Amino acid sequence: MFDVIGQTVKAFSQIRLGPWQGLGDTLLVGEGNLSFAKSLLRQPAVQITHMTATTYEKEKDLSEEVRQNAALLQRCGALVMHGVDATHLEKSFRPYEFDTIIFQFPNVGSREAKHGHNPNHVMIRKFLRSAVPYLSSAGKILISAVDSPHYQGAFQFDDAATFAGYATPESYPFDPSLFPGYSHTNTNDDESALDEHSRFATWVFRLKK
Ligand SMILES: C[S@@+](CC[C@H](N)C(=O)[O-])C[C@H]1O[C@@H](n2cnc3c(N)ncnc32)[C@H](O)[C@@H]1O
């Protein structure tokens, strides 16, 4: 009887977490205030074996809150790095293969077109291409974003995947409430785009076989 209840609870938890389980050796890029990394470390169900959490911002530019989050992550055994450009991972990492690479709500904070494309699309293309040598063959990249035609038009995840050598990504609903303590912040201010939207998704990218 208790076995059945236990298995049912486990099955529900697996459905709720979707792609957020079996993460293994995990790299997070563009972490902003590091609160998502902190929330993940508090959740055994996501099965992280080692975490490398990074911010784009350089150490000298970090707020006291981010410094405190970085210190807490380090005390929990995570490696924390600053000034990491997700579009040029080779500038920060020697050859290495992560099981999972995560970029939560990427945003360059500019609307200026680059080479005739939306700058966020260009950034995602470059990030996916830069991540290829840092992903194990069975590994996955998780990118969460607002799930709306406007944001999908901006990112064009399917085109970015094809450009960088990944299969067409699958998407799963992303529920921020499953990640206690995660306080998403925008790129250019302390507001949160999550307050202005209600539908979010995580796109899962795997290398093309
Ligand atoms: C909307 S914020 C989200 C921050 C955090 N991931 C979260 O969910 O709260 C977008 C983040 O992308 C970062 N970013 C922009 N360009 C980047 C790049 N080339 N490499 C890494 N991070 C970048 C910004 O510094 C910013 O922290």
mmCIF file with all atom_site columns, N, CA and C and ligand atoms in Angstrom, residues 30-33 56-57 84-87 103-108 123 182-187, ligand 1:
data_model
loop_
_atom_site.group_PDB
_atom_site.id
_atom_site.type_symbol
_atom_site.label_atom_id
_atom_site.label_alt_id
_atom_site.label_comp_id
_atom_site.label_asym_id
_atom_site.label_entity_id
_atom_site.label_seq_id
_atom_site.pdbx_PDB_ins_code
_atom_site.Cartn_x
_atom_site.Cartn_y
_atom_site.Cartn_z
_atom_site.occupancy
_atom_site.B_iso_or_equiv
_atom_site.pdbx_formal_charge
_atom_site.auth_seq_id
_atom_site.auth_comp_id
_atom_site.auth_asym_id
_atom_site.auth_atom_id
_atom_site.pdbx_PDB_model_num
ATOM   1  N N   . GLY A 1 30  ? 24.609 33.238 -17.417 1.00 0.00 ? 30  GLY A N   1
ATOM   2  C CA  . GLY A 1 30  ? 23.722 34.409 -17.362 1.00 0.00 ? 30  GLY A CA  1
ATOM   3  C C   . GLY A 1 30  ? 22.808 34.373 -16.160 1.00 0.00 ? 30  GLY A C   1
ATOM   4  N N   . GLU A 1 31  ? 23.369 34.002 -14.991 1.00 0.00 ? 31  GLU A N   1
ATOM   5  C CA  . GLU A 1 31  ? 22.533 33.741 -13.812 1.00 0.00 ? 31  GLU A CA  1
ATOM   6  C C   . GLU A 1 31  ? 22.055 35.003 -13.091 1.00 0.00 ? 31  GLU A C   1
ATOM   7  N N   . GLY A 1 32  ? 22.507 36.188 -13.498 1.00 0.00 ? 32  GLY A N   1
ATOM   8  C CA  . GLY A 1 32  ? 21.996 37.417 -12.858 1.00 0.00 ? 32  GLY A CA  1
ATOM   9  C C   . GLY A 1 32  ? 22.280 37.423 -11.367 1.00 0.00 ? 32  GLY A C   1
ATOM   10 N N   . ASN A 1 33  ? 21.221 37.303 -10.554 1.00 0.00 ? 33  ASN A N   1
ATOM   11 C CA  . ASN A 1 33  ? 21.417 37.372 -9.095  1.00 0.00 ? 33  ASN A CA  1
ATOM   12 C C   . ASN A 1 33  ? 21.717 36.005 -8.452  1.00 0.00 ? 33  ASN A C   1
ATOM   13 N N   . TYR A 1 56  ? 27.211 36.937 -16.132 1.00 0.00 ? 56  TYR A N   1
ATOM   14 C CA  . TYR A 1 56  ? 27.828 37.708 -17.227 1.00 0.00 ? 56  TYR A CA  1
ATOM   15 C C   . TYR A 1 56  ? 28.550 38.925 -16.622 1.00 0.00 ? 56  TYR A C   1
ATOM   16 N N   . GLU A 1 57  ? 27.954 39.464 -15.565 1.00 0.00 ? 57  GLU A N   1
ATOM   17 C CA  . GLU A 1 57  ? 28.517 40.643 -14.925 1.00 0.00 ? 57  GLU A CA  1
ATOM   18 C C   . GLU A 1 57  ? 29.862 40.287 -14.277 1.00 0.00 ? 57  GLU A C   1
ATOM   19 N N   . VAL A 1 84  ? 31.420 35.659 -17.332 1.00 0.00 ? 84  VAL A N   1
ATOM   20 C CA  . VAL A 1 84  ? 31.394 34.557 -18.312 1.00 0.00 ? 84  VAL A CA  1
ATOM   21 C C   . VAL A 1 84  ? 30.415 34.897 -19.438 1.00 0.00 ? 84  VAL A C   1
ATOM   22 N N   . ASP A 1 85  ? 30.937 34.974 -20.655 1.00 0.00 ? 85  ASP A N   1
ATOM   23 C CA  . ASP A 1 85  ? 30.112 35.274 -21.826 1.00 0.00 ? 85  ASP A CA  1
ATOM   24 C C   . ASP A 1 85  ? 29.621 33.957 -22.423 1.00 0.00 ? 85  ASP A C   1
ATOM   25 N N   . ALA A 1 86  ? 28.307 33.755 -22.393 1.00 0.00 ? 86  ALA A N   1
ATOM   26 C CA  . ALA A 1 86  ? 27.732 32.488 -22.874 1.00 0.00 ? 86  ALA A CA  1
ATOM   27 C C   . ALA A 1 86  ? 27.964 32.280 -24.369 1.00 0.00 ? 86  ALA A C   1
ATOM   28 N N   . THR A 1 87  ? 28.266 33.364 -25.086 1.00 0.00 ? 87  THR A N   1
ATOM   29 C CA  . THR A 1 87  ? 28.480 33.205 -26.530 1.00 0.00 ? 87  THR A CA  1
ATOM   30 C C   . THR A 1 87  ? 29.941 32.876 -26.849 1.00 0.00 ? 87  THR A C   1
ATOM   31 N N   . PHE A 1 103 ? 20.321 28.228 -19.291 1.00 0.00 ? 103 PHE A N   1
ATOM   32 C CA  . PHE A 1 103 ? 20.285 29.689 -19.433 1.00 0.00 ? 103 PHE A CA  1
ATOM   33 C C   . PHE A 1 103 ? 18.829 30.103 -19.185 1.00 0.00 ? 103 PHE A C   1
ATOM   34 N N   . GLN A 1 104 ? 18.566 30.682 -18.010 1.00 0.00 ? 104 GLN A N   1
ATOM   35 C CA  . GLN A 1 104 ? 17.218 31.098 -17.642 1.00 0.00 ? 104 GLN A CA  1
ATOM   36 C C   . GLN A 1 104 ? 16.935 32.504 -18.164 1.00 0.00 ? 104 GLN A C   1
ATOM   37 N N   . PHE A 1 105 ? 15.920 32.626 -18.956 1.00 0.00 ? 105 PHE A N   1
ATOM   38 C CA  . PHE A 1 105 ? 15.430 33.917 -19.445 1.00 0.00 ? 105 PHE A CA  1
ATOM   39 C C   . PHE A 1 105 ? 16.555 34.802 -20.014 1.00 0.00 ? 105 PHE A C   1
ATOM   40 N N   . PRO A 1 106 ? 17.246 34.260 -21.044 1.00 0.00 ? 106 PRO A N   1
ATOM   41 C CA  . PRO A 1 106 ? 18.309 35.057 -21.671 1.00 0.00 ? 106 PRO A CA  1
ATOM   42 C C   . PRO A 1 106 ? 17.742 36.352 -22.245 1.00 0.00 ? 106 PRO A C   1
ATOM   43 N N   . ASN A 1 107 ? 18.502 37.412 -22.135 1.00 0.00 ? 107 ASN A N   1
ATOM   44 C CA  . ASN A 1 107 ? 18.084 38.684 -22.718 1.00 0.00 ? 107 ASN A CA  1
ATOM   45 C C   . ASN A 1 107 ? 19.287 39.613 -22.789 1.00 0.00 ? 107 ASN A C   1
ATOM   46 N N   . VAL A 1 108 ? 19.565 40.129 -23.980 1.00 0.00 ? 108 VAL A N   1
ATOM   47 C CA  . VAL A 1 108 ? 20.734 41.004 -24.122 1.00 0.00 ? 108 VAL A CA  1
ATOM   48 C C   . VAL A 1 108 ? 20.443 42.411 -23.619 1.00 0.00 ? 108 VAL A C   1
ATOM   49 N N   . MET A 1 123 ? 22.180 36.170 -30.109 1.00 0.00 ? 123 MET A N   1
ATOM   50 C CA  . MET A 1 123 ? 22.850 35.702 -28.888 1.00 0.00 ? 123 MET A CA  1
ATOM   51 C C   . MET A 1 123 ? 22.609 34.216 -28.665 1.00 0.00 ? 123 MET A C   1
ATOM   52 N N   . TYR A 1 182 ? 13.580 31.560 -6.134  1.00 0.00 ? 182 TYR A N   1
ATOM   53 C CA  . TYR A 1 182 ? 14.017 32.101 -7.432  1.00 0.00 ? 182 TYR A CA  1
ATOM   54 C C   . TYR A 1 182 ? 13.360 33.454 -7.625  1.00 0.00 ? 182 TYR A C   1
ATOM   55 N N   . SER A 1 183 ? 14.184 34.513 -7.699  1.00 0.00 ? 183 SER A N   1
ATOM   56 C CA  . SER A 1 183 ? 13.612 35.831 -7.959  1.00 0.00 ? 183 SER A CA  1
ATOM   57 C C   . SER A 1 183 ? 14.248 36.363 -9.239  1.00 0.00 ? 183 SER A C   1
ATOM   58 N N   . HIS A 1 184 ? 13.577 36.080 -10.334 1.00 0.00 ? 184 HIS A N   1
ATOM   59 C CA  . HIS A 1 184 ? 14.068 36.500 -11.650 1.00 0.00 ? 184 HIS A CA  1
ATOM   60 C C   . HIS A 1 184 ? 14.163 38.018 -11.720 1.00 0.00 ? 184 HIS A C   1
ATOM   61 N N   . THR A 1 185 ? 15.227 38.523 -12.350 1.00 0.00 ? 185 THR A N   1
ATOM   62 C CA  . THR A 1 185 ? 15.316 39.977 -12.579 1.00 0.00 ? 185 THR A CA  1
ATOM   63 C C   . THR A 1 185 ? 15.658 40.251 -14.037 1.00 0.00 ? 185 THR A C   1
ATOM   64 N N   . ASN A 1 186 ? 15.194 41.383 -14.527 1.00 0.00 ? 186 ASN A N   1
ATOM   65 C CA  . ASN A 1 186 ? 15.472 41.787 -15.905 1.00 0.00 ? 186 ASN A CA  1
ATOM   66 C C   . ASN A 1 186 ? 16.952 42.129 -16.067 1.00 0.00 ? 186 ASN A C   1
ATOM   67 N N   . THR A 1 187 ? 17.377 42.273 -17.333 1.00 0.00 ? 187 THR A N   1
ATOM   68 C CA  . THR A 1 187 ? 18.786 42.574 -17.610 1.00 0.00 ? 187 THR A CA  1
ATOM   69 C C   . THR A 1 187 ? 19.144 44.007 -17.203 1.00 0.00 ? 187 THR A C   1
HETATM 70 C C1  . LIG B 2 .   ? 16.520 38.690 -18.007 1.00 0.00 ? 1   LIG B C1  1
HETATM 71 S S1  . LIG B 2 .   ? 18.050 38.464 -17.204 1.00 0.00 ? 1   LIG B S1  1
HETATM 72 C C2  . LIG B 2 .   ? 17.815 36.882 -16.423 1.00 0.00 ? 1   LIG B C2  1
HETATM 73 C C3  . LIG B 2 .   ? 18.805 36.634 -15.329 1.00 0.00 ? 1   LIG B C3  1
HETATM 74 C C4  . LIG B 2 .   ? 18.665 35.253 -14.654 1.00 0.00 ? 1   LIG B C4  1
HETATM 75 N N1  . LIG B 2 .   ? 19.015 34.199 -15.561 1.00 0.00 ? 1   LIG B N1  1
HETATM 76 C C5  . LIG B 2 .   ? 17.270 35.067 -14.142 1.00 0.00 ? 1   LIG B C5  1
HETATM 77 O O1  . LIG B 2 .   ? 16.537 34.219 -14.668 1.00 0.00 ? 1   LIG B O1  1
HETATM 78 O O2  . LIG B 2 .   ? 16.913 35.786 -13.188 1.00 0.00 ? 1   LIG B O2  1
HETATM 79 C C6  . LIG B 2 .   ? 19.113 38.059 -18.572 1.00 0.00 ? 1   LIG B C6  1
HETATM 80 C C7  . LIG B 2 .   ? 20.541 37.797 -18.164 1.00 0.00 ? 1   LIG B C7  1
HETATM 81 O O3  . LIG B 2 .   ? 21.299 37.466 -19.348 1.00 0.00 ? 1   LIG B O3  1
HETATM 82 C C8  . LIG B 2 .   ? 22.612 37.936 -19.135 1.00 0.00 ? 1   LIG B C8  1
HETATM 83 N N2  . LIG B 2 .   ? 23.316 37.984 -20.416 1.00 0.00 ? 1   LIG B N2  1
HETATM 84 C C9  . LIG B 2 .   ? 23.132 38.845 -21.453 1.00 0.00 ? 1   LIG B C9  1
HETATM 85 N N3  . LIG B 2 .   ? 24.045 38.584 -22.423 1.00 0.00 ? 1   LIG B N3  1
HETATM 86 C C10 . LIG B 2 .   ? 24.801 37.533 -21.997 1.00 0.00 ? 1   LIG B C10 1
HETATM 87 C C11 . LIG B 2 .   ? 25.883 36.798 -22.527 1.00 0.00 ? 1   LIG B C11 1
HETATM 88 N N4  . LIG B 2 .   ? 26.421 37.094 -23.740 1.00 0.00 ? 1   LIG B N4  1
HETATM 89 N N5  . LIG B 2 .   ? 26.413 35.791 -21.792 1.00 0.00 ? 1   LIG B N5  1
HETATM 90 C C12 . LIG B 2 .   ? 25.903 35.473 -20.582 1.00 0.00 ? 1   LIG B C12 1
HETATM 91 N N6  . LIG B 2 .   ? 24.875 36.137 -20.023 1.00 0.00 ? 1   LIG B N6  1
HETATM 92 C C13 . LIG B 2 .   ? 24.337 37.154 -20.719 1.00 0.00 ? 1   LIG B C13 1
HETATM 93 C C14 . LIG B 2 .   ? 22.422 39.276 -18.457 1.00 0.00 ? 1   LIG B C14 1
HETATM 94 O O4  . LIG B 2 .   ? 23.573 39.673 -17.782 1.00 0.00 ? 1   LIG B O4  1
HETATM 95 C C15 . LIG B 2 .   ? 21.244 38.984 -17.516 1.00 0.00 ? 1   LIG B C15 1
HETATM 96 O O5  . LIG B 2 .   ? 21.677 38.628 -16.240 1.00 0.00 ? 1   LIG B O5  1
#
